[in-house]
Short mmCIF file of N, CA and C in Angstrom, two decimals:
data_model
loop_
_atom_site.label_atom_id
_atom_site.label_comp_id
_atom_site.label_asym_id
_atom_site.label_seq_id
_atom_site.Cartn_x
_atom_site.Cartn_y
_atom_site.Cartn_z
N MET G 275 92.27 76.79 167.88
CA MET G 275 92.38 77.36 169.20
C MET G 275 91.97 78.84 169.14
N ILE G 276 91.12 79.25 170.06
CA ILE G 276 90.71 80.65 170.16
C ILE G 276 91.69 81.39 171.05
N LEU G 277 92.07 82.60 170.62
CA LEU G 277 93.04 83.37 171.38
C LEU G 277 92.42 83.98 172.63
N SER G 278 93.16 83.90 173.73
CA SER G 278 92.76 84.53 174.99
C SER G 278 93.26 85.97 175.00
N ASP G 279 92.91 86.71 176.05
CA ASP G 279 93.40 88.08 176.18
C ASP G 279 94.92 88.13 176.17
N ALA G 280 95.57 87.18 176.84
CA ALA G 280 97.04 87.14 176.87
C ALA G 280 97.60 86.90 175.47
N ASP G 281 96.97 85.98 174.72
CA ASP G 281 97.42 85.70 173.35
C ASP G 281 97.23 86.93 172.46
N ILE G 282 96.09 87.60 172.61
CA ILE G 282 95.80 88.79 171.80
C ILE G 282 96.82 89.88 172.09
N LEU G 283 97.08 90.14 173.35
CA LEU G 283 98.08 91.16 173.72
C LEU G 283 99.45 90.83 173.16
N ARG G 284 99.84 89.56 173.25
CA ARG G 284 101.15 89.15 172.73
C ARG G 284 101.23 89.39 171.22
N ARG G 285 100.16 89.01 170.48
CA ARG G 285 100.16 89.18 169.02
C ARG G 285 100.15 90.66 168.65
N LEU G 286 99.43 91.48 169.41
CA LEU G 286 99.44 92.93 169.16
C LEU G 286 100.83 93.51 169.40
N GLU G 287 101.48 93.09 170.47
CA GLU G 287 102.83 93.58 170.79
C GLU G 287 103.84 93.14 169.74
N GLU G 288 103.68 91.92 169.23
CA GLU G 288 104.58 91.43 168.19
C GLU G 288 104.34 92.15 166.87
N GLY G 289 103.15 92.71 166.68
CA GLY G 289 102.86 93.52 165.50
C GLY G 289 102.30 92.78 164.31
N ASP G 290 102.13 91.44 164.41
CA ASP G 290 101.55 90.74 163.26
C ASP G 290 100.03 90.85 163.25
N LEU G 291 99.41 91.07 164.40
CA LEU G 291 97.99 91.39 164.51
C LEU G 291 97.91 92.88 164.81
N VAL G 292 97.10 93.59 164.02
CA VAL G 292 97.01 95.04 164.19
C VAL G 292 95.54 95.42 164.40
N VAL G 293 95.29 96.22 165.42
CA VAL G 293 93.99 96.85 165.67
C VAL G 293 94.32 98.27 166.09
N GLU G 294 94.01 99.23 165.20
CA GLU G 294 94.38 100.62 165.52
C GLU G 294 93.33 101.60 165.04
N PRO G 295 93.08 102.64 165.81
CA PRO G 295 93.70 102.90 167.11
C PRO G 295 93.05 102.06 168.20
N LEU G 296 93.86 101.52 169.07
CA LEU G 296 93.38 100.78 170.24
C LEU G 296 93.62 101.70 171.42
N ASP G 297 92.68 102.63 171.64
CA ASP G 297 92.87 103.71 172.60
C ASP G 297 92.77 103.29 174.05
N ASP G 298 92.01 102.24 174.35
CA ASP G 298 91.83 101.83 175.74
C ASP G 298 91.87 100.31 175.86
N PRO G 299 93.08 99.72 175.77
CA PRO G 299 93.19 98.26 175.82
C PRO G 299 92.57 97.64 177.06
N ASP G 300 92.63 98.33 178.20
CA ASP G 300 92.08 97.77 179.44
C ASP G 300 90.58 97.53 179.32
N ILE G 301 89.88 98.39 178.58
CA ILE G 301 88.45 98.21 178.40
C ILE G 301 88.16 97.39 177.14
N GLN G 302 88.89 97.64 176.06
CA GLN G 302 88.57 97.01 174.79
C GLN G 302 88.99 95.54 174.70
N ILE G 303 90.07 95.16 175.37
CA ILE G 303 90.48 93.76 175.31
C ILE G 303 89.75 92.99 176.40
N GLN G 304 88.88 92.09 175.95
CA GLN G 304 88.06 91.26 176.82
C GLN G 304 88.78 89.91 177.04
N PRO G 305 88.24 88.99 177.83
CA PRO G 305 88.94 87.73 178.11
C PRO G 305 89.32 86.92 176.86
N ALA G 306 88.52 87.02 175.77
CA ALA G 306 88.84 86.27 174.55
C ALA G 306 88.41 87.03 173.30
N SER G 307 88.43 88.38 173.36
CA SER G 307 88.01 89.18 172.22
C SER G 307 88.52 90.61 172.38
N ILE G 308 88.34 91.39 171.30
CA ILE G 308 88.61 92.83 171.33
C ILE G 308 87.33 93.55 170.93
N ASP G 309 86.91 94.50 171.77
CA ASP G 309 85.76 95.33 171.42
C ASP G 309 86.18 96.37 170.40
N LEU G 310 85.38 96.53 169.35
CA LEU G 310 85.61 97.55 168.33
C LEU G 310 84.53 98.61 168.44
N ARG G 311 84.89 99.84 168.11
CA ARG G 311 83.97 100.98 168.23
C ARG G 311 83.34 101.33 166.89
N LEU G 312 82.22 102.02 166.99
CA LEU G 312 81.47 102.42 165.81
C LEU G 312 82.11 103.63 165.16
N GLY G 313 82.25 103.58 163.83
CA GLY G 313 82.75 104.71 163.07
C GLY G 313 81.64 105.71 162.78
N ARG G 314 81.94 106.70 161.95
CA ARG G 314 81.02 107.80 161.67
C ARG G 314 80.28 107.66 160.34
N GLU G 315 80.68 106.71 159.50
CA GLU G 315 80.09 106.58 158.17
C GLU G 315 79.08 105.45 158.11
N PHE G 316 77.98 105.73 157.40
CA PHE G 316 76.91 104.74 157.24
C PHE G 316 76.44 104.77 155.80
N LEU G 317 76.01 103.62 155.31
CA LEU G 317 75.33 103.52 154.01
C LEU G 317 73.90 103.09 154.31
N GLU G 318 72.95 103.94 153.92
CA GLU G 318 71.55 103.67 154.17
C GLU G 318 70.87 103.20 152.89
N PHE G 319 70.05 102.18 153.00
CA PHE G 319 69.32 101.65 151.88
C PHE G 319 67.98 102.37 151.79
N GLN G 320 67.75 102.99 150.66
CA GLN G 320 66.55 103.80 150.46
C GLN G 320 65.36 102.93 150.07
N ARG G 321 64.23 103.32 150.59
CA ARG G 321 62.98 102.65 150.18
C ARG G 321 62.60 103.23 148.82
N THR G 322 62.51 102.36 147.86
CA THR G 322 62.21 102.81 146.50
C THR G 322 61.13 101.94 145.89
N ASN G 323 60.70 102.33 144.73
CA ASN G 323 59.69 101.55 144.02
C ASN G 323 60.29 100.64 142.96
N ILE G 324 61.59 100.37 143.07
CA ILE G 324 62.18 99.45 142.10
C ILE G 324 61.67 98.05 142.38
N PRO G 325 61.48 97.24 141.34
CA PRO G 325 60.93 95.90 141.56
C PRO G 325 61.89 94.99 142.33
N CYS G 326 63.21 95.19 142.14
CA CYS G 326 64.20 94.38 142.85
C CYS G 326 65.59 94.94 142.54
N ILE G 327 66.58 94.45 143.26
CA ILE G 327 67.97 94.78 142.99
C ILE G 327 68.60 93.58 142.31
N HIS G 328 69.25 93.81 141.20
CA HIS G 328 69.97 92.75 140.53
C HIS G 328 71.41 92.77 141.05
N PRO G 329 71.87 91.70 141.72
CA PRO G 329 73.22 91.69 142.28
C PRO G 329 74.32 91.97 141.26
N ASN G 330 74.07 91.70 139.99
CA ASN G 330 75.10 91.91 138.98
C ASN G 330 75.10 93.33 138.42
N SER G 331 74.27 94.24 138.98
CA SER G 331 74.19 95.61 138.48
C SER G 331 74.74 96.58 139.52
N GLU G 332 75.99 97.01 139.33
CA GLU G 332 76.60 97.97 140.25
C GLU G 332 75.80 99.27 140.28
N GLN G 333 75.27 99.69 139.14
CA GLN G 333 74.51 100.93 139.07
C GLN G 333 73.27 100.88 139.96
N GLU G 334 72.55 99.75 139.94
CA GLU G 334 71.36 99.62 140.78
C GLU G 334 71.72 99.70 142.25
N VAL G 335 72.82 99.05 142.65
CA VAL G 335 73.24 99.09 144.05
C VAL G 335 73.59 100.53 144.43
N ASP G 336 74.34 101.23 143.58
CA ASP G 336 74.72 102.61 143.86
C ASP G 336 73.50 103.53 143.98
N GLU G 337 72.49 103.31 143.15
CA GLU G 337 71.29 104.15 143.18
C GLU G 337 70.44 103.89 144.42
N TYR G 338 70.58 102.74 145.01
CA TYR G 338 69.77 102.31 146.14
C TYR G 338 70.37 102.74 147.49
N VAL G 339 71.64 103.14 147.51
CA VAL G 339 72.37 103.40 148.74
C VAL G 339 72.76 104.87 148.83
N ASP G 340 72.52 105.47 150.01
CA ASP G 340 72.95 106.84 150.30
C ASP G 340 73.96 106.81 151.43
N SER G 341 74.95 107.69 151.34
CA SER G 341 75.99 107.78 152.35
C SER G 341 75.63 108.83 153.40
N THR G 342 75.87 108.52 154.66
CA THR G 342 75.62 109.44 155.77
C THR G 342 76.86 109.51 156.63
N HIS G 343 77.25 110.74 157.00
CA HIS G 343 78.37 110.96 157.92
C HIS G 343 77.81 111.62 159.18
N VAL G 344 78.07 111.02 160.33
CA VAL G 344 77.58 111.55 161.60
C VAL G 344 78.65 112.45 162.21
N GLU G 345 78.28 113.69 162.46
CA GLU G 345 79.22 114.67 163.01
C GLU G 345 79.48 114.42 164.49
N GLU G 346 80.56 115.00 164.99
CA GLU G 346 80.93 114.93 166.40
C GLU G 346 79.75 115.35 167.28
N GLY G 347 79.45 114.54 168.29
CA GLY G 347 78.37 114.85 169.21
C GLY G 347 76.98 114.45 168.72
N GLU G 348 76.87 113.95 167.50
CA GLU G 348 75.58 113.54 166.94
C GLU G 348 75.40 112.03 167.09
N GLU G 349 74.18 111.57 166.81
CA GLU G 349 73.85 110.15 166.89
C GLU G 349 73.27 109.68 165.57
N PHE G 350 73.33 108.39 165.37
CA PHE G 350 72.66 107.77 164.24
C PHE G 350 71.50 106.97 164.82
N ILE G 351 70.29 107.27 164.39
CA ILE G 351 69.11 106.58 164.92
C ILE G 351 68.77 105.41 164.00
N LEU G 352 68.81 104.21 164.56
CA LEU G 352 68.49 103.00 163.82
C LEU G 352 67.06 102.59 164.19
N HIS G 353 66.17 102.73 163.22
CA HIS G 353 64.75 102.48 163.45
C HIS G 353 64.42 101.00 163.32
N PRO G 354 63.32 100.58 163.94
CA PRO G 354 62.91 99.18 163.83
C PRO G 354 62.76 98.76 162.36
N GLY G 355 63.30 97.61 162.06
CA GLY G 355 63.22 97.07 160.70
C GLY G 355 64.27 97.61 159.76
N ASP G 356 65.02 98.63 160.18
CA ASP G 356 66.04 99.20 159.29
C ASP G 356 67.27 98.30 159.19
N PHE G 357 67.92 98.40 158.05
CA PHE G 357 69.19 97.72 157.79
C PHE G 357 70.12 98.75 157.18
N VAL G 358 71.27 98.98 157.80
CA VAL G 358 72.26 99.92 157.28
C VAL G 358 73.64 99.27 157.37
N LEU G 359 74.54 99.78 156.56
CA LEU G 359 75.93 99.36 156.68
C LEU G 359 76.67 100.44 157.46
N GLY G 360 77.39 100.02 158.47
CA GLY G 360 78.24 100.92 159.24
C GLY G 360 79.67 100.47 159.11
N THR G 361 80.53 101.06 159.89
CA THR G 361 81.94 100.69 159.86
C THR G 361 82.52 100.77 161.26
N THR G 362 83.60 100.04 161.45
CA THR G 362 84.31 100.16 162.72
C THR G 362 85.20 101.40 162.68
N HIS G 363 85.45 101.93 163.85
CA HIS G 363 86.40 103.04 163.97
C HIS G 363 87.82 102.52 163.74
N GLU G 364 88.06 101.31 164.21
CA GLU G 364 89.38 100.72 164.12
C GLU G 364 89.64 100.06 162.77
N ARG G 365 90.88 100.11 162.37
CA ARG G 365 91.37 99.38 161.20
C ARG G 365 92.09 98.15 161.73
N VAL G 366 91.89 97.02 161.07
CA VAL G 366 92.53 95.78 161.51
C VAL G 366 93.40 95.21 160.41
N GLU G 367 94.38 94.42 160.82
CA GLU G 367 95.20 93.62 159.90
C GLU G 367 95.28 92.23 160.51
N ILE G 368 94.74 91.26 159.79
CA ILE G 368 94.68 89.88 160.27
C ILE G 368 95.83 89.10 159.63
N PRO G 369 96.71 88.50 160.44
CA PRO G 369 97.83 87.75 159.87
C PRO G 369 97.36 86.45 159.21
N PRO G 370 98.21 85.84 158.39
CA PRO G 370 97.81 84.64 157.62
C PRO G 370 97.47 83.41 158.45
N ASP G 371 97.83 83.40 159.75
CA ASP G 371 97.55 82.22 160.56
C ASP G 371 96.35 82.40 161.50
N LEU G 372 95.61 83.52 161.33
CA LEU G 372 94.42 83.76 162.16
C LEU G 372 93.21 84.02 161.28
N ILE G 373 92.05 83.72 161.84
CA ILE G 373 90.78 84.13 161.24
C ILE G 373 90.04 84.88 162.35
N ALA G 374 89.40 85.98 161.99
CA ALA G 374 88.68 86.78 162.99
C ALA G 374 87.18 86.64 162.75
N HIS G 375 86.43 86.57 163.83
CA HIS G 375 84.98 86.46 163.78
C HIS G 375 84.38 87.74 164.36
N VAL G 376 83.51 88.40 163.61
CA VAL G 376 82.83 89.61 164.07
C VAL G 376 81.58 89.17 164.81
N GLU G 377 81.47 89.61 166.05
CA GLU G 377 80.33 89.25 166.88
C GLU G 377 79.69 90.51 167.44
N GLY G 378 78.43 90.40 167.79
CA GLY G 378 77.76 91.51 168.46
C GLY G 378 78.10 91.51 169.94
N ARG G 379 77.83 92.64 170.56
CA ARG G 379 77.97 92.72 172.02
C ARG G 379 76.61 92.40 172.64
N SER G 380 76.62 91.62 173.69
CA SER G 380 75.35 91.19 174.29
C SER G 380 74.53 92.37 174.80
N SER G 381 75.18 93.42 175.27
CA SER G 381 74.43 94.58 175.77
C SER G 381 73.59 95.21 174.66
N LEU G 382 74.11 95.25 173.43
CA LEU G 382 73.34 95.77 172.31
C LEU G 382 72.34 94.74 171.79
N GLY G 383 72.72 93.48 171.83
CA GLY G 383 71.79 92.42 171.44
C GLY G 383 70.53 92.45 172.30
N ARG G 384 70.68 92.84 173.54
CA ARG G 384 69.53 92.93 174.45
C ARG G 384 68.65 94.13 174.13
N LEU G 385 69.15 95.01 173.24
CA LEU G 385 68.35 96.11 172.72
C LEU G 385 67.87 95.81 171.31
N ALA G 386 68.06 94.57 170.87
CA ALA G 386 67.62 94.06 169.56
C ALA G 386 68.47 94.58 168.40
N ILE G 387 69.72 95.00 168.67
CA ILE G 387 70.63 95.45 167.62
C ILE G 387 71.58 94.31 167.27
N VAL G 388 71.62 93.96 165.98
CA VAL G 388 72.57 92.96 165.49
C VAL G 388 73.58 93.66 164.59
N VAL G 389 74.81 93.15 164.59
CA VAL G 389 75.89 93.83 163.86
C VAL G 389 76.27 93.14 162.56
N HIS G 390 75.78 91.93 162.34
CA HIS G 390 76.03 91.33 161.03
C HIS G 390 74.89 90.39 160.66
N ALA G 391 74.52 90.48 159.39
CA ALA G 391 73.47 89.62 158.87
C ALA G 391 74.05 88.27 158.47
N THR G 392 75.23 88.31 157.84
CA THR G 392 75.86 87.07 157.41
C THR G 392 77.37 87.18 157.33
N ALA G 393 77.90 88.38 157.16
CA ALA G 393 79.34 88.55 156.95
C ALA G 393 80.06 88.74 158.28
N GLY G 394 80.19 87.66 159.03
CA GLY G 394 80.83 87.73 160.34
C GLY G 394 82.24 87.20 160.35
N LEU G 395 82.90 87.23 159.22
CA LEU G 395 84.22 86.61 159.11
C LEU G 395 85.21 87.58 158.49
N CYS G 396 86.40 87.66 159.08
CA CYS G 396 87.53 88.38 158.48
C CYS G 396 88.58 87.34 158.14
N ASP G 397 88.81 87.16 156.86
CA ASP G 397 89.75 86.14 156.40
C ASP G 397 91.19 86.46 156.81
N PRO G 398 92.03 85.41 156.88
CA PRO G 398 93.46 85.65 157.05
C PRO G 398 93.95 86.58 155.94
N GLY G 399 94.71 87.60 156.30
CA GLY G 399 95.23 88.55 155.33
C GLY G 399 94.38 89.79 155.14
N PHE G 400 93.14 89.81 155.69
CA PHE G 400 92.29 90.99 155.53
C PHE G 400 92.92 92.19 156.23
N GLU G 401 92.85 93.35 155.55
CA GLU G 401 93.30 94.62 156.12
C GLU G 401 92.26 95.68 155.81
N GLY G 402 91.89 96.47 156.80
CA GLY G 402 90.96 97.56 156.60
C GLY G 402 89.99 97.70 157.76
N LYS G 403 89.08 98.65 157.62
CA LYS G 403 88.00 98.79 158.58
C LYS G 403 86.95 97.74 158.23
N ILE G 404 86.19 97.33 159.22
CA ILE G 404 85.21 96.27 159.02
C ILE G 404 83.84 96.88 158.76
N THR G 405 83.20 96.45 157.68
CA THR G 405 81.83 96.88 157.40
C THR G 405 80.89 96.07 158.29
N LEU G 406 80.02 96.78 159.00
CA LEU G 406 79.03 96.18 159.89
C LEU G 406 77.67 96.20 159.22
N GLU G 407 76.93 95.11 159.30
CA GLU G 407 75.58 95.01 158.75
C GLU G 407 74.62 95.19 159.93
N LEU G 408 74.22 96.41 160.18
CA LEU G 408 73.46 96.76 161.38
C LEU G 408 71.95 96.67 161.14
N SER G 409 71.26 95.99 162.04
CA SER G 409 69.81 95.87 161.96
C SER G 409 69.22 96.11 163.34
N ASN G 410 68.01 96.67 163.33
CA ASN G 410 67.24 96.83 164.55
C ASN G 410 66.06 95.87 164.46
N LEU G 411 66.11 94.81 165.25
CA LEU G 411 65.06 93.80 165.24
C LEU G 411 63.96 94.10 166.26
N GLY G 412 64.11 95.19 166.98
CA GLY G 412 63.17 95.53 168.04
C GLY G 412 62.00 96.37 167.57
N THR G 413 61.32 96.97 168.53
CA THR G 413 60.13 97.77 168.24
C THR G 413 60.33 99.25 168.52
N ALA G 414 61.52 99.63 169.02
CA ALA G 414 61.80 101.04 169.32
C ALA G 414 63.08 101.46 168.63
N PRO G 415 63.18 102.72 168.18
CA PRO G 415 64.43 103.22 167.62
C PRO G 415 65.54 103.17 168.68
N VAL G 416 66.77 102.97 168.22
CA VAL G 416 67.93 102.93 169.11
C VAL G 416 68.97 103.92 168.58
N ALA G 417 69.47 104.77 169.49
CA ALA G 417 70.49 105.76 169.13
C ALA G 417 71.87 105.12 169.21
N LEU G 418 72.60 105.16 168.11
CA LEU G 418 73.97 104.65 168.06
C LEU G 418 74.91 105.84 167.99
N THR G 419 75.90 105.87 168.86
CA THR G 419 76.83 106.99 168.94
C THR G 419 78.19 106.56 168.41
N PRO G 420 78.72 107.25 167.40
CA PRO G 420 80.07 106.93 166.95
C PRO G 420 81.04 106.97 168.13
N GLY G 421 81.91 105.97 168.15
CA GLY G 421 82.86 105.84 169.25
C GLY G 421 82.42 104.84 170.30
N MET G 422 81.13 104.47 170.31
CA MET G 422 80.67 103.47 171.28
C MET G 422 81.18 102.10 170.87
N ARG G 423 81.39 101.23 171.84
CA ARG G 423 81.78 99.86 171.52
C ARG G 423 80.57 99.16 170.92
N ILE G 424 80.71 98.70 169.68
CA ILE G 424 79.58 98.18 168.90
C ILE G 424 79.68 96.68 168.63
N SER G 425 80.90 96.17 168.51
CA SER G 425 81.09 94.76 168.15
C SER G 425 82.34 94.24 168.82
N GLN G 426 82.57 92.95 168.65
CA GLN G 426 83.81 92.37 169.17
C GLN G 426 84.37 91.38 168.16
N LEU G 427 85.68 91.27 168.18
CA LEU G 427 86.38 90.31 167.33
C LEU G 427 86.95 89.20 168.19
N THR G 428 86.69 87.96 167.79
CA THR G 428 87.39 86.82 168.37
C THR G 428 88.34 86.30 167.30
N PHE G 429 89.39 85.64 167.73
CA PHE G 429 90.43 85.17 166.80
C PHE G 429 90.64 83.68 167.00
N THR G 430 90.65 82.95 165.88
CA THR G 430 90.93 81.52 165.90
C THR G 430 92.22 81.29 165.13
N GLU G 431 93.11 80.53 165.75
CA GLU G 431 94.39 80.22 165.11
C GLU G 431 94.20 79.05 164.15
N LEU G 432 94.69 79.22 162.94
CA LEU G 432 94.60 78.15 161.94
C LEU G 432 95.66 77.08 162.23
N LYS G 433 95.40 75.87 161.78
CA LYS G 433 96.38 74.79 161.96
C LYS G 433 97.68 75.12 161.25
N SER G 434 97.58 75.78 160.11
CA SER G 434 98.76 76.29 159.39
C SER G 434 98.36 77.60 158.72
N PRO G 435 99.30 78.51 158.46
CA PRO G 435 98.95 79.77 157.81
C PRO G 435 98.35 79.54 156.42
N ALA G 436 97.44 80.40 156.04
CA ALA G 436 96.82 80.31 154.71
C ALA G 436 97.87 80.47 153.63
N ASP G 437 97.84 79.60 152.63
CA ASP G 437 98.76 79.71 151.49
C ASP G 437 98.41 80.91 150.61
N ARG G 438 97.12 81.19 150.49
CA ARG G 438 96.66 82.29 149.63
C ARG G 438 95.75 83.20 150.45
N PRO G 439 96.33 84.02 151.35
CA PRO G 439 95.49 84.87 152.20
C PRO G 439 94.74 85.92 151.39
N TYR G 440 93.71 86.44 152.01
CA TYR G 440 92.92 87.53 151.44
C TYR G 440 93.87 88.69 151.14
N GLY G 441 93.66 89.36 150.01
CA GLY G 441 94.51 90.51 149.71
C GLY G 441 94.57 90.83 148.24
N LYS G 442 95.44 91.76 147.92
CA LYS G 442 95.55 92.26 146.54
C LYS G 442 95.99 91.18 145.57
N GLU G 443 96.85 90.27 146.03
CA GLU G 443 97.32 89.21 145.14
C GLU G 443 96.16 88.34 144.65
N ARG G 444 95.13 88.20 145.46
CA ARG G 444 93.94 87.43 145.10
C ARG G 444 92.92 88.29 144.38
N GLY G 445 93.11 89.61 144.39
CA GLY G 445 92.11 90.50 143.83
C GLY G 445 90.92 90.66 144.76
N SER G 446 91.15 90.54 146.05
CA SER G 446 90.07 90.60 147.05
C SER G 446 89.36 91.95 147.01
N LYS G 447 88.05 91.92 146.92
CA LYS G 447 87.23 93.10 146.64
C LYS G 447 87.21 94.14 147.75
N TYR G 448 87.35 93.73 148.98
CA TYR G 448 87.16 94.66 150.09
C TYR G 448 88.45 94.97 150.85
N GLN G 449 89.59 94.56 150.29
CA GLN G 449 90.87 94.82 150.95
C GLN G 449 91.11 96.32 151.04
N ASP G 450 91.59 96.77 152.19
CA ASP G 450 91.94 98.17 152.46
C ASP G 450 90.74 99.11 152.47
N GLN G 451 89.53 98.58 152.73
CA GLN G 451 88.37 99.47 152.79
C GLN G 451 88.52 100.42 153.97
N LYS G 452 88.07 101.65 153.77
CA LYS G 452 88.23 102.70 154.77
C LYS G 452 86.90 103.10 155.41
N GLY G 453 85.83 102.53 154.97
CA GLY G 453 84.50 102.81 155.50
C GLY G 453 83.56 101.74 155.01
N PRO G 454 82.27 101.88 155.29
CA PRO G 454 81.33 100.85 154.85
C PRO G 454 81.31 100.74 153.33
N GLN G 455 81.27 99.53 152.85
CA GLN G 455 81.27 99.27 151.41
C GLN G 455 80.00 98.55 151.02
N ALA G 456 79.32 99.06 150.00
CA ALA G 456 78.16 98.36 149.45
C ALA G 456 78.64 97.09 148.76
N SER G 457 77.73 96.22 148.45
CA SER G 457 78.06 94.95 147.81
C SER G 457 78.80 95.16 146.50
N LYS G 458 79.83 94.35 146.32
CA LYS G 458 80.57 94.31 145.06
C LYS G 458 80.41 92.93 144.42
N ILE G 459 79.26 92.33 144.65
CA ILE G 459 79.01 90.97 144.17
C ILE G 459 79.07 90.89 142.64
N GLN G 460 78.82 92.02 141.97
CA GLN G 460 78.87 92.00 140.51
C GLN G 460 80.27 91.64 139.99
N GLY G 461 81.29 91.70 140.85
CA GLY G 461 82.65 91.29 140.47
C GLY G 461 82.88 89.80 140.56
N ASP G 462 81.88 89.05 141.04
CA ASP G 462 82.02 87.58 141.16
C ASP G 462 81.98 86.94 139.77
N ARG G 463 82.65 85.82 139.63
CA ARG G 463 82.75 85.12 138.34
C ARG G 463 81.39 84.80 137.75
N GLU G 464 80.44 84.40 138.60
CA GLU G 464 79.14 84.02 138.05
C GLU G 464 78.39 85.17 137.42
N PHE G 465 78.86 86.42 137.69
CA PHE G 465 78.27 87.61 137.09
C PHE G 465 79.21 88.24 136.05
N GLY G 466 80.23 87.51 135.64
CA GLY G 466 81.14 87.99 134.61
C GLY G 466 82.39 88.66 135.13
N GLY G 467 82.58 88.70 136.45
CA GLY G 467 83.79 89.28 137.03
C GLY G 467 84.90 88.26 137.11
N ASP G 468 85.96 88.61 137.83
CA ASP G 468 87.11 87.70 137.91
C ASP G 468 87.30 87.14 139.33
N GLN G 469 86.34 87.35 140.21
CA GLN G 469 86.48 86.87 141.59
C GLN G 469 85.88 85.49 141.75
#
């Protein structure tokens, strides 16, 4: 079952679902979702002459990514064909009986901006800011302003709460992230990690 605005408000009031700061619930809470705003931090992928990125090499990923902080009153220009990692302004806490889906807003989709390439899911138990995979599929640059509503979360209630929710007990790689996070795939078992 997908949560309606009434269900979302009730869960927020009960405190088991957390979205903070939720500065304007009247605007941010939609009929079946919550709009999230764009944060100020971005990870930009540099054009380099490296032959490829090896997912199991943390050093290669770090060398390929630069961090950008957008100051108050400034914009981040997303050029055609660019892919950057952004973050939500809001921090979320998803309870063990819900799963959250990160979706784009149609108004930005109509400008050819997508907010996730593949990671559109927040597992039960996830806590932190959400990393956005931002792409410009259009032919013109688009100015993104921190604080603008960039994405929306929908919530689906699980048939029963997760026995092993996302979190520190599982060693979850992105728990409590405070800004955009580059890939930590090198921590996966197939690359010698413990995930």
